Coordinates of C-alpha atoms and ligand atoms in Angstrom, one line a residue:
M1 CA -0.6 -3.9 -38.4
S2 CA -2.3 -0.5 -38.3
D3 CA -1.3 2.3 -35.9
Y4 CA -4.1 1.2 -33.6
D5 CA -3.4 -2.6 -33.7
F6 CA -1.1 -4.1 -31.1
D7 CA 0.1 -7.3 -29.6
L8 CA -0.9 -6.1 -26.2
V9 CA -3.1 -3.3 -24.9
I10 CA -2.9 -2.5 -21.2
I11 CA -5.6 -0.4 -19.5
G12 CA -4.1 1.4 -16.6
A13 CA -0.6 2.9 -16.2
G14 CA -0.1 2.1 -12.5
P15 CA 2.9 0.0 -11.2
G16 CA 1.0 -3.1 -12.4
G17 CA 0.3 -1.8 -15.9
Y18 CA 3.5 0.1 -16.7
E19 CA 5.9 -2.5 -15.5
A20 CA 4.0 -5.1 -17.5
A21 CA 4.3 -2.9 -20.5
F22 CA 8.1 -2.7 -20.0
D23 CA 8.4 -6.5 -19.9
A24 CA 6.0 -6.9 -22.8
A25 CA 8.0 -4.5 -25.0
A26 CA 11.3 -6.2 -24.0
S27 CA 9.8 -9.5 -25.1
G28 CA 9.1 -8.0 -28.5
M29 CA 5.4 -7.3 -28.2
K30 CA 4.0 -4.2 -29.8
T31 CA 2.5 -2.6 -26.7
A32 CA 0.1 0.2 -25.9
V33 CA -1.0 1.6 -22.6
I34 CA -4.3 3.4 -22.2
E35 CA -4.4 5.8 -19.2
K36 CA -7.0 8.5 -18.6
D37 CA -5.0 10.3 -15.8
K38 CA -1.3 10.9 -15.2
V39 CA 0.9 7.8 -15.5
G40 CA 1.9 6.1 -12.2
G41 CA -1.5 5.0 -10.9
T42 CA -2.5 5.1 -7.2
C43 CA 1.0 4.3 -6.1
L44 CA 2.7 7.3 -7.7
N45 CA -0.2 9.8 -7.7
R46 CA -2.3 9.1 -4.6
G47 CA -0.5 6.4 -2.6
C48 CA 3.0 5.0 -1.8
I49 CA 5.1 7.8 -3.2
P50 CA 3.2 11.0 -2.2
T51 CA 2.6 9.7 1.3
K52 CA 6.3 8.8 1.7
A53 CA 7.3 12.2 0.3
I54 CA 5.2 14.0 2.8
M55 CA 6.4 11.7 5.5
H56 CA 10.0 12.5 4.7
S57 CA 9.1 16.2 5.5
S58 CA 7.3 15.1 8.7
D59 CA 10.3 12.9 9.7
I60 CA 12.7 15.9 9.3
Y61 CA 10.3 18.0 11.4
R62 CA 10.2 15.3 14.1
G63 CA 14.0 14.9 14.0
A64 CA 14.5 18.7 14.3
S65 CA 11.9 19.0 17.1
A66 CA 13.8 16.4 19.1
G67 CA 17.2 18.0 18.3
A68 CA 17.9 19.4 21.7
A69 CA 18.1 15.8 23.2
F70 CA 20.9 15.1 20.6
G71 CA 22.8 18.3 21.3
V72 CA 21.4 20.2 18.3
D73 CA 19.3 23.3 19.0
V74 CA 16.8 24.3 16.4
E75 CA 15.2 27.7 16.8
G76 CA 12.0 28.9 15.1
L77 CA 11.1 25.5 13.8
S78 CA 7.9 25.4 11.8
A79 CA 6.2 23.3 9.1
D80 CA 4.7 24.9 6.0
M81 CA 2.0 22.5 4.7
D82 CA 1.8 24.2 1.3
R83 CA 5.6 23.8 0.7
I84 CA 5.5 20.2 1.9
I85 CA 2.7 19.5 -0.6
A86 CA 4.6 21.4 -3.3
R87 CA 7.7 19.3 -2.7
K88 CA 5.7 16.1 -2.8
N89 CA 4.3 17.2 -6.2
Q90 CA 7.8 17.7 -7.4
V91 CA 8.8 14.2 -6.4
V92 CA 5.8 12.8 -8.1
A93 CA 6.5 14.8 -11.3
T94 CA 10.1 13.6 -11.4
L95 CA 9.0 10.0 -11.2
Q96 CA 6.2 10.5 -13.8
D97 CA 8.8 11.9 -16.2
G98 CA 10.9 8.8 -15.6
I99 CA 8.0 6.5 -16.6
L100 CA 7.2 8.6 -19.7
A101 CA 10.9 8.6 -20.8
R102 CA 11.0 4.8 -20.4
F103 CA 7.8 4.5 -22.5
K104 CA 9.5 6.5 -25.2
K105 CA 12.7 4.4 -25.0
E106 CA 10.9 1.1 -25.2
K107 CA 8.6 2.4 -28.0
I108 CA 5.4 1.8 -25.9
T109 CA 2.4 3.8 -27.2
L110 CA 0.7 5.8 -24.5
L111 CA -2.9 6.5 -25.3
Q112 CA -4.2 9.2 -23.0
G113 CA -7.9 8.7 -22.5
T114 CA -10.5 6.1 -21.4
G115 CA -10.6 2.5 -22.6
V116 CA -13.6 0.2 -22.5
V117 CA -13.3 -3.4 -23.4
K118 CA -15.8 -4.5 -26.0
D119 CA -14.6 -8.0 -26.7
G120 CA -11.5 -10.2 -26.4
H121 CA -9.6 -8.2 -28.9
T122 CA -11.2 -4.7 -29.0
V123 CA -11.0 -1.7 -26.7
A124 CA -13.1 1.4 -27.4
F125 CA -10.7 4.3 -26.8
S126 CA -12.0 7.8 -26.0
P127 CA -9.2 10.3 -26.0
N128 CA -8.9 13.0 -23.3
G129 CA -9.8 16.5 -24.6
D130 CA -11.8 17.4 -27.7
G131 CA -9.1 17.1 -30.5
E132 CA -9.3 13.4 -31.4
E133 CA -12.3 11.2 -32.3
P134 CA -13.1 8.0 -30.3
R135 CA -11.9 4.9 -32.0
D136 CA -11.4 1.2 -31.6
V137 CA -8.0 -0.2 -30.6
T138 CA -7.4 -3.8 -31.4
A139 CA -4.9 -6.3 -29.9
D140 CA -4.0 -9.9 -29.7
K141 CA -4.1 -9.6 -25.9
I142 CA -5.7 -7.2 -23.4
M143 CA -4.6 -6.6 -19.8
V144 CA -6.8 -4.8 -17.4
A145 CA -4.8 -3.1 -14.6
T146 CA -7.3 -0.4 -13.5
G147 CA -6.5 -0.5 -9.8
S148 CA -8.7 0.6 -6.9
H149 CA -10.2 3.6 -5.1
P150 CA -11.0 4.5 -1.5
F151 CA -14.2 3.1 -0.1
V152 CA -16.3 5.5 2.0
P153 CA -19.0 3.8 4.1
P154 CA -22.5 5.5 4.1
I155 CA -22.0 7.5 7.3
P156 CA -24.4 10.6 7.7
G157 CA -22.4 13.7 6.9
A158 CA -19.6 11.9 5.0
D159 CA -20.0 14.5 2.2
L160 CA -19.2 17.5 4.4
P161 CA -16.2 19.6 3.5
G162 CA -13.3 18.5 5.6
V163 CA -14.3 14.8 5.6
M164 CA -11.7 13.4 3.2
T165 CA -10.2 10.3 1.7
S166 CA -6.5 9.8 1.5
D167 CA -6.7 11.1 -2.1
D168 CA -7.9 14.5 -0.8
L169 CA -5.6 14.7 2.2
L170 CA -2.5 14.4 -0.1
D171 CA -3.4 17.8 -1.6
I172 CA -4.4 19.6 1.6
S173 CA -3.6 23.3 1.7
G174 CA -3.3 26.0 4.4
P175 CA -2.0 25.5 8.0
V176 CA -1.2 22.1 9.5
P177 CA -4.6 20.9 10.9
E178 CA -4.9 21.2 14.7
E179 CA -7.2 18.3 15.2
M180 CA -7.7 15.3 13.0
V181 CA -10.0 12.3 13.4
I182 CA -9.0 9.1 11.5
I183 CA -11.7 6.6 10.8
G184 CA -10.1 3.2 10.3
G185 CA -6.9 2.0 12.1
G186 CA -5.6 0.1 9.1
V187 CA -2.6 0.8 6.9
I188 CA -3.6 4.1 5.5
G189 CA -5.0 5.5 8.8
I190 CA -1.9 4.6 10.7
E191 CA 0.5 6.1 8.1
F192 CA -1.4 9.4 8.1
A193 CA -1.6 9.4 11.9
T194 CA 2.2 9.1 11.9
V195 CA 2.7 12.0 9.4
F196 CA 0.3 14.4 11.1
Y197 CA 1.2 13.5 14.7
D198 CA 4.8 14.3 13.8
L199 CA 3.7 17.7 12.3
G200 CA 1.9 18.5 15.6
T201 CA -1.7 17.6 14.9
K202 CA -3.8 16.1 17.7
I203 CA -4.9 12.7 16.4
T204 CA -7.9 10.5 17.3
I205 CA -8.2 7.1 15.7
I206 CA -11.5 5.3 15.6
E207 CA -11.3 1.6 14.6
A208 CA -14.3 -0.7 14.4
L209 CA -12.4 -3.9 15.2
D210 CA -10.7 -4.8 18.5
G211 CA -7.2 -4.0 17.4
L212 CA -5.2 -1.7 15.1
L213 CA -3.8 -3.2 11.8
P214 CA -6.2 -6.1 11.9
T215 CA -4.7 -7.7 8.7
M216 CA -1.3 -8.1 10.5
D217 CA 0.1 -10.1 13.4
K218 CA -1.8 -9.1 16.5
E219 CA 1.3 -8.3 18.5
L220 CA 2.2 -5.6 16.0
G221 CA -1.2 -3.9 16.4
R222 CA -0.9 -4.1 20.2
S223 CA 2.7 -2.7 20.3
L224 CA 1.7 0.1 17.9
K225 CA -1.3 1.0 20.1
M226 CA 1.1 1.3 23.1
N227 CA 3.5 3.5 21.1
L228 CA 0.7 5.7 19.9
K229 CA -0.8 6.0 23.4
K230 CA 2.6 7.0 24.8
K231 CA 2.6 9.9 22.3
S232 CA -1.0 10.9 23.4
V233 CA -2.6 9.8 20.2
D234 CA -6.2 9.0 21.2
V235 CA -6.9 5.4 20.0
H236 CA -10.4 3.9 20.2
T237 CA -10.8 0.3 19.1
G238 CA -14.1 -1.5 19.0
A239 CA -15.7 1.9 18.3
S240 CA -18.0 2.8 15.4
V241 CA -18.7 6.3 13.9
T242 CA -22.3 7.2 13.8
S243 CA -22.3 10.7 12.1
F244 CA -20.3 13.7 11.1
S245 CA -21.9 17.2 11.5
K246 CA -20.9 20.8 11.2
D247 CA -20.1 22.5 14.6
G248 CA -18.9 26.1 13.9
N249 CA -15.5 25.8 12.1
K250 CA -15.1 22.2 13.2
I251 CA -16.6 18.9 12.3
A252 CA -18.2 17.0 15.2
V253 CA -17.5 13.3 14.9
A254 CA -20.0 11.2 16.8
Y255 CA -19.0 7.6 17.7
K256 CA -20.1 4.7 19.9
E257 CA -17.8 2.8 22.1
K258 CA -18.9 0.2 24.6
E259 CA -22.6 1.2 24.1
K260 CA -21.8 4.9 25.0
E261 CA -22.0 7.8 22.6
F262 CA -19.1 10.3 22.4
V263 CA -18.3 13.3 20.2
V264 CA -14.9 14.5 19.2
P265 CA -14.1 17.7 17.3
A266 CA -11.9 17.8 14.1
D267 CA -10.6 20.2 11.5
V268 CA -10.1 17.3 9.2
V269 CA -11.6 13.8 9.1
L270 CA -9.8 11.1 7.2
V271 CA -11.9 8.2 6.2
S272 CA -9.6 5.2 5.6
T273 CA -11.8 2.2 5.8
G274 CA -10.5 0.2 2.9
R275 CA -10.3 0.3 -0.9
R276 CA -12.4 -1.2 -3.7
S277 CA -11.4 -2.5 -7.1
S278 CA -12.0 0.0 -9.9
T279 CA -13.8 -2.1 -12.5
A280 CA -17.0 -0.1 -13.1
G281 CA -17.2 1.0 -16.7
V282 CA -14.2 -1.0 -17.8
F283 CA -16.3 -3.4 -19.9
T284 CA -19.3 -2.7 -22.0
D285 CA -22.7 -3.9 -20.8
E286 CA -22.9 -6.2 -23.8
F287 CA -19.6 -7.8 -22.8
L288 CA -20.7 -8.4 -19.2
E289 CA -24.1 -9.8 -20.4
K290 CA -22.2 -12.3 -22.5
H291 CA -19.9 -13.1 -19.5
P292 CA -22.2 -13.2 -16.5
D293 CA -19.7 -14.8 -14.2
F294 CA -16.8 -12.5 -15.1
M295 CA -16.5 -10.7 -11.7
N296 CA -17.0 -11.4 -8.1
R297 CA -18.2 -8.4 -6.0
G298 CA -16.6 -6.0 -8.4
Q299 CA -13.3 -7.9 -8.7
I300 CA -12.3 -9.5 -11.9
K301 CA -11.9 -13.3 -11.7
V302 CA -8.7 -14.8 -13.0
N303 CA -6.9 -18.1 -13.1
D304 CA -3.4 -18.7 -11.9
Q305 CA -2.0 -17.2 -15.2
Y306 CA -4.1 -14.0 -14.6
Q307 CA -6.3 -15.0 -17.5
T308 CA -10.0 -14.1 -17.2
Q309 CA -12.9 -16.1 -18.6
E310 CA -12.2 -14.5 -22.0
P311 CA -8.8 -16.2 -22.7
S312 CA -7.2 -13.2 -24.5
I313 CA -8.0 -10.8 -21.6
Y314 CA -5.8 -10.8 -18.5
A315 CA -6.3 -8.8 -15.3
I316 CA -3.9 -8.0 -12.5
G317 CA -3.3 -5.8 -9.4
D318 CA -6.0 -4.2 -7.3
A319 CA -8.6 -4.8 -10.0
I320 CA -8.5 -8.6 -9.1
G321 CA -8.5 -7.9 -5.3
G322 CA -6.3 -10.1 -3.1
I323 CA -3.3 -8.3 -1.6
M324 CA -3.6 -4.6 -2.7
L325 CA 0.0 -3.6 -2.8
A326 CA 2.0 -2.0 -5.6
H327 CA 4.7 -4.6 -5.6
T328 CA 2.1 -7.4 -5.8
A329 CA 0.5 -5.7 -8.8
T330 CA 4.0 -5.4 -10.5
A331 CA 4.8 -9.1 -9.9
E332 CA 1.4 -10.2 -11.2
G333 CA 1.8 -8.1 -14.3
R334 CA 5.2 -9.6 -15.0
N335 CA 4.0 -13.1 -14.5
A336 CA 1.0 -12.4 -16.7
V337 CA 3.2 -11.2 -19.6
A338 CA 5.3 -14.3 -19.2
A339 CA 2.1 -16.4 -19.5
M340 CA 1.1 -14.5 -22.6
N341 CA 4.4 -15.5 -24.1
G342 CA 3.8 -19.2 -23.2
K343 CA 6.3 -19.1 -20.3
K344 CA 5.9 -19.9 -16.7
G345 CA 5.9 -16.7 -14.5
E346 CA 9.1 -16.8 -12.5
I347 CA 8.2 -14.3 -9.8
R348 CA 7.2 -16.0 -6.6
M349 CA 3.8 -14.8 -5.4
D350 CA 4.6 -16.1 -1.9
P351 CA 6.0 -14.7 0.4
V352 CA 4.8 -11.1 0.0
P353 CA 6.4 -8.6 2.3
S354 CA 4.3 -5.8 3.5
V355 CA 5.4 -2.6 5.3
I356 CA 3.7 0.1 7.3
Y357 CA 5.6 3.3 7.4
T358 CA 5.4 4.3 11.1
S359 CA 8.1 5.3 13.5
P360 CA 9.7 2.8 13.9
E361 CA 8.6 1.0 10.8
I362 CA 6.5 -2.1 10.8
A363 CA 6.9 -5.0 8.3
Q364 CA 5.7 -8.5 8.0
V365 CA 6.4 -11.4 5.6
G366 CA 5.3 -15.0 5.5
L367 CA 3.1 -16.6 8.2
T368 CA 2.1 -15.2 11.5
Q369 CA 2.0 -17.4 14.6
D370 CA -1.8 -17.6 14.3
E371 CA -1.7 -18.5 10.6
A372 CA 0.9 -21.2 11.2
K373 CA -1.3 -22.7 14.0
E374 CA -4.4 -22.6 11.8
Q375 CA -2.4 -24.5 9.2
G376 CA -1.4 -27.1 11.8
I377 CA 2.3 -26.3 11.6
K378 CA 4.3 -26.7 14.8
I379 CA 6.5 -23.6 15.2
K380 CA 9.3 -22.2 17.2
T381 CA 9.3 -18.4 17.8
R382 CA 12.2 -16.2 18.6
K383 CA 11.8 -12.6 19.6
F384 CA 14.5 -10.0 20.1
P385 CA 13.8 -6.6 21.7
M386 CA 15.2 -3.7 19.8
S387 CA 16.1 -1.9 23.1
A388 CA 19.2 -4.2 23.0
N389 CA 20.2 -3.0 19.5
G390 CA 22.9 -0.3 19.3
K391 CA 21.5 1.7 16.4
T392 CA 18.1 1.8 18.1
V393 CA 19.6 3.3 21.3
I394 CA 21.6 5.8 19.2
E395 CA 18.5 7.0 17.4
D396 CA 16.3 6.8 20.5
L397 CA 13.6 4.9 18.6
D398 CA 10.3 3.8 20.3
R399 CA 9.6 0.3 21.5
G400 CA 10.2 -2.4 18.9
Y401 CA 11.2 -6.0 18.2
I402 CA 12.0 -8.6 15.6
K403 CA 10.2 -11.9 15.7
L404 CA 11.1 -15.0 13.6
I405 CA 8.8 -17.9 13.1
S406 CA 10.3 -21.2 12.0
R407 CA 9.1 -24.8 11.6
E408 CA 9.8 -26.7 14.8
E409 CA 10.9 -29.9 12.9
D410 CA 13.7 -28.4 10.7
E411 CA 14.0 -24.7 11.7
V412 CA 13.1 -23.5 8.2
L413 CA 12.0 -19.9 8.4
I414 CA 8.3 -19.4 7.5
G415 CA 7.5 -16.0 8.8
A416 CA 8.8 -12.8 10.3
Q417 CA 7.4 -9.6 11.9
L418 CA 9.4 -6.5 12.5
M419 CA 8.9 -3.3 14.3
C420 CA 12.2 -1.5 14.1
G421 CA 14.3 1.1 12.2
R422 CA 14.6 0.4 8.5
A423 CA 12.1 -2.5 8.7
S424 CA 11.0 -1.7 5.1
D425 CA 14.5 -2.7 3.9
I426 CA 15.3 -5.5 6.4
V427 CA 12.1 -7.4 5.5
A428 CA 13.5 -8.1 2.1
E429 CA 16.4 -10.2 3.6
L430 CA 13.8 -12.3 5.4
A431 CA 11.6 -12.6 2.2
V432 CA 14.6 -14.0 0.3
A433 CA 15.3 -16.4 3.2
I434 CA 11.7 -17.6 3.3
G435 CA 11.4 -17.8 -0.4
N436 CA 14.5 -20.0 -0.6
G437 CA 13.7 -22.3 2.3
L438 CA 16.6 -21.1 4.5
T439 CA 16.8 -22.1 8.1
V440 CA 17.2 -19.8 11.1
Q441 CA 20.8 -21.1 11.4
D442 CA 21.5 -20.1 7.8
I443 CA 20.7 -16.5 8.9
A444 CA 22.5 -16.8 12.2
N445 CA 25.7 -18.0 10.6
V446 CA 26.1 -15.1 8.1
I447 CA 28.0 -12.0 9.4
H448 CA 25.8 -8.9 9.6
P449 CA 27.2 -5.4 9.7
H450 CA 27.7 -3.7 13.0
P451 CA 26.3 -1.3 14.1
S452 CA 23.1 -1.6 12.2
F453 CA 19.4 -2.3 12.6
V454 CA 19.7 -5.4 10.4
E455 CA 22.2 -7.1 12.8
A456 CA 19.2 -7.6 15.1
V457 CA 17.9 -10.2 12.6
M458 CA 21.1 -12.2 13.2
D459 CA 20.8 -11.6 16.9
T460 CA 17.2 -12.9 16.8
A461 CA 18.3 -16.0 14.8
R462 CA 21.0 -16.8 17.4
L463 CA 18.5 -16.9 20.3
Ligands
NAI501 P1 -7.3 -1.5 5.6 O1 -8.2 -2.6 5.2 O2 -5.9 -1.7 5.9 O3 -7.9 -0.8 6.9 C1 -9.2 -0.3 7.0 C2 -9.6 -0.3 8.5 O4 -10.8 0.4 8.7 C3 -9.8 -1.7 9.1 O5 -9.0 -1.8 10.2 C4 -11.3 -1.7 9.3 O6 -11.6 -2.6 10.4 C5 -11.6 -0.3 9.6 N1 -13.0 0.1 9.3 C6 -13.8 -0.3 8.3 N2 -15.0 0.4 8.4 C7 -14.9 1.1 9.5 C8 -15.8 2.0 10.1 N3 -17.1 2.3 9.6 N4 -15.5 2.7 11.3 C9 -14.2 2.4 11.8 N5 -13.3 1.6 11.3 C10 -13.7 1.0 10.1 O7 -7.6 -0.3 4.5 P2 -6.8 1.0 4.2 O8 -6.0 1.4 5.4 O9 -7.9 2.0 3.8 O10 -5.8 0.6 3.1 C11 -6.4 0.2 1.8 C12 -5.3 -0.6 1.1 O11 -4.2 0.2 0.7 C13 -4.9 -1.8 1.8 O12 -5.0 -2.9 1.0 C14 -3.4 -1.5 2.0 O13 -2.7 -2.7 2.0 C15 -3.0 -0.6 1.0 N6 -2.0 0.3 1.4 C16 -0.7 -0.1 1.6 C17 0.3 0.7 2.1 C18 1.6 0.1 2.4 O14 1.9 -1.0 1.9 N7 2.5 0.8 3.1 C19 0.0 2.1 2.5 C20 -1.4 2.4 2.3 C21 -2.3 1.6 1.8

């Protein structure tokens, strides 16, 4: 085997690609990862981690602002955006170092540059910088884990300075913006609304559909809208943006709601209207001509083993569409490596927990009431208000609840929605329960710690 011949070459070092590399190396495969940017992908560089690092700062600011109600006076409180961003960069760098150290330990070759798939066993590699010559890298198997990027609809003025995607907003500098308009009330829009509301920015959300978080259970979106309205976040659903234009130092955002035109000013506009798979330029034109049915609307088509139409090429994560979450990409990558080694992937791809980091947090796993009804499943629903939970009262959290959905016939848990403190952690207990066919009584009969947010799961199960 030459230095550039491997058992597996992975294109993309996001949580799909790098975790797959760790598994592949552990299984004895000689593995290389091609990455043109920093390791960590969207999750670590432009997504999960940086947003939550900034949110930790905004959480501290919110907590301190409310200090007086808890007997703690904080004088001269202020938020320094530049230092918040600098700390976020430090967090990201620490985690990048961790991935690089692991690559070294597992003897995974990191090739910094761009990879283009030529055929089932060859990737043309163009190194970053001028030092090295482009060359072919060969492998028994190839995995494409190239992720996704923000989608910006063609709205007039979308290229004005100050109109940003989440990528740009994570590196904002200068003072905390006074006024922000967020286009799209989905996951990204709501998380940034939470951060900047807490830092004192006046927020307007413009969402095209009838409710916020349209991919989640409807009641979550409705409850969230109420919580946001209580905080004077201006939420417009069923509204569409028509243009952005410059108005002195501000951006004028024109939108239509119930057939009427309105204009709202902004220092910063966040466009968070969904993401698209990053697959352009990943395959040569000749390859795609030979495989005319390789993609569907920019997403790579795979079978249940994550194998593409070229059997030695696998694809996972946001590049194949589906649920665009870091933990889904990781699970797909691990199962794909198992398949390459002739084994059955052991990670369950159902149920997939999802979390929105708001205050309080929102999480969902398994089926919603509507989905269960669509599938003709008769259900029983239990809902517990978090206002009756000790920890919620202690922390004075906003309105929330836990809802458990079980099959009527045997009480097996099939879905759960949470809006409560630590929902991001609690949802894992419910994912394990759903994944293992536990009943609501199985949960009710296990002692949960008191006082805690998670005891509300037991309280819900006992209803
Ligand atoms: P999204 O699909 O969640 O939400 C986009 C929203 O924009 C939708 O509600 C849509 O109706 C609305 N929209 C689309 N075009 C519009 C227009 N012209 N005007 C007004 N509204 C419009 O997409 P989002 O929030 O950009 O997130 C992208 C991906 O990133 C998702 O797959 C999400 O799961 C993932 N993500 C996950 C996070 C988490 O797990 N905590 C955090 C952030 C992102």
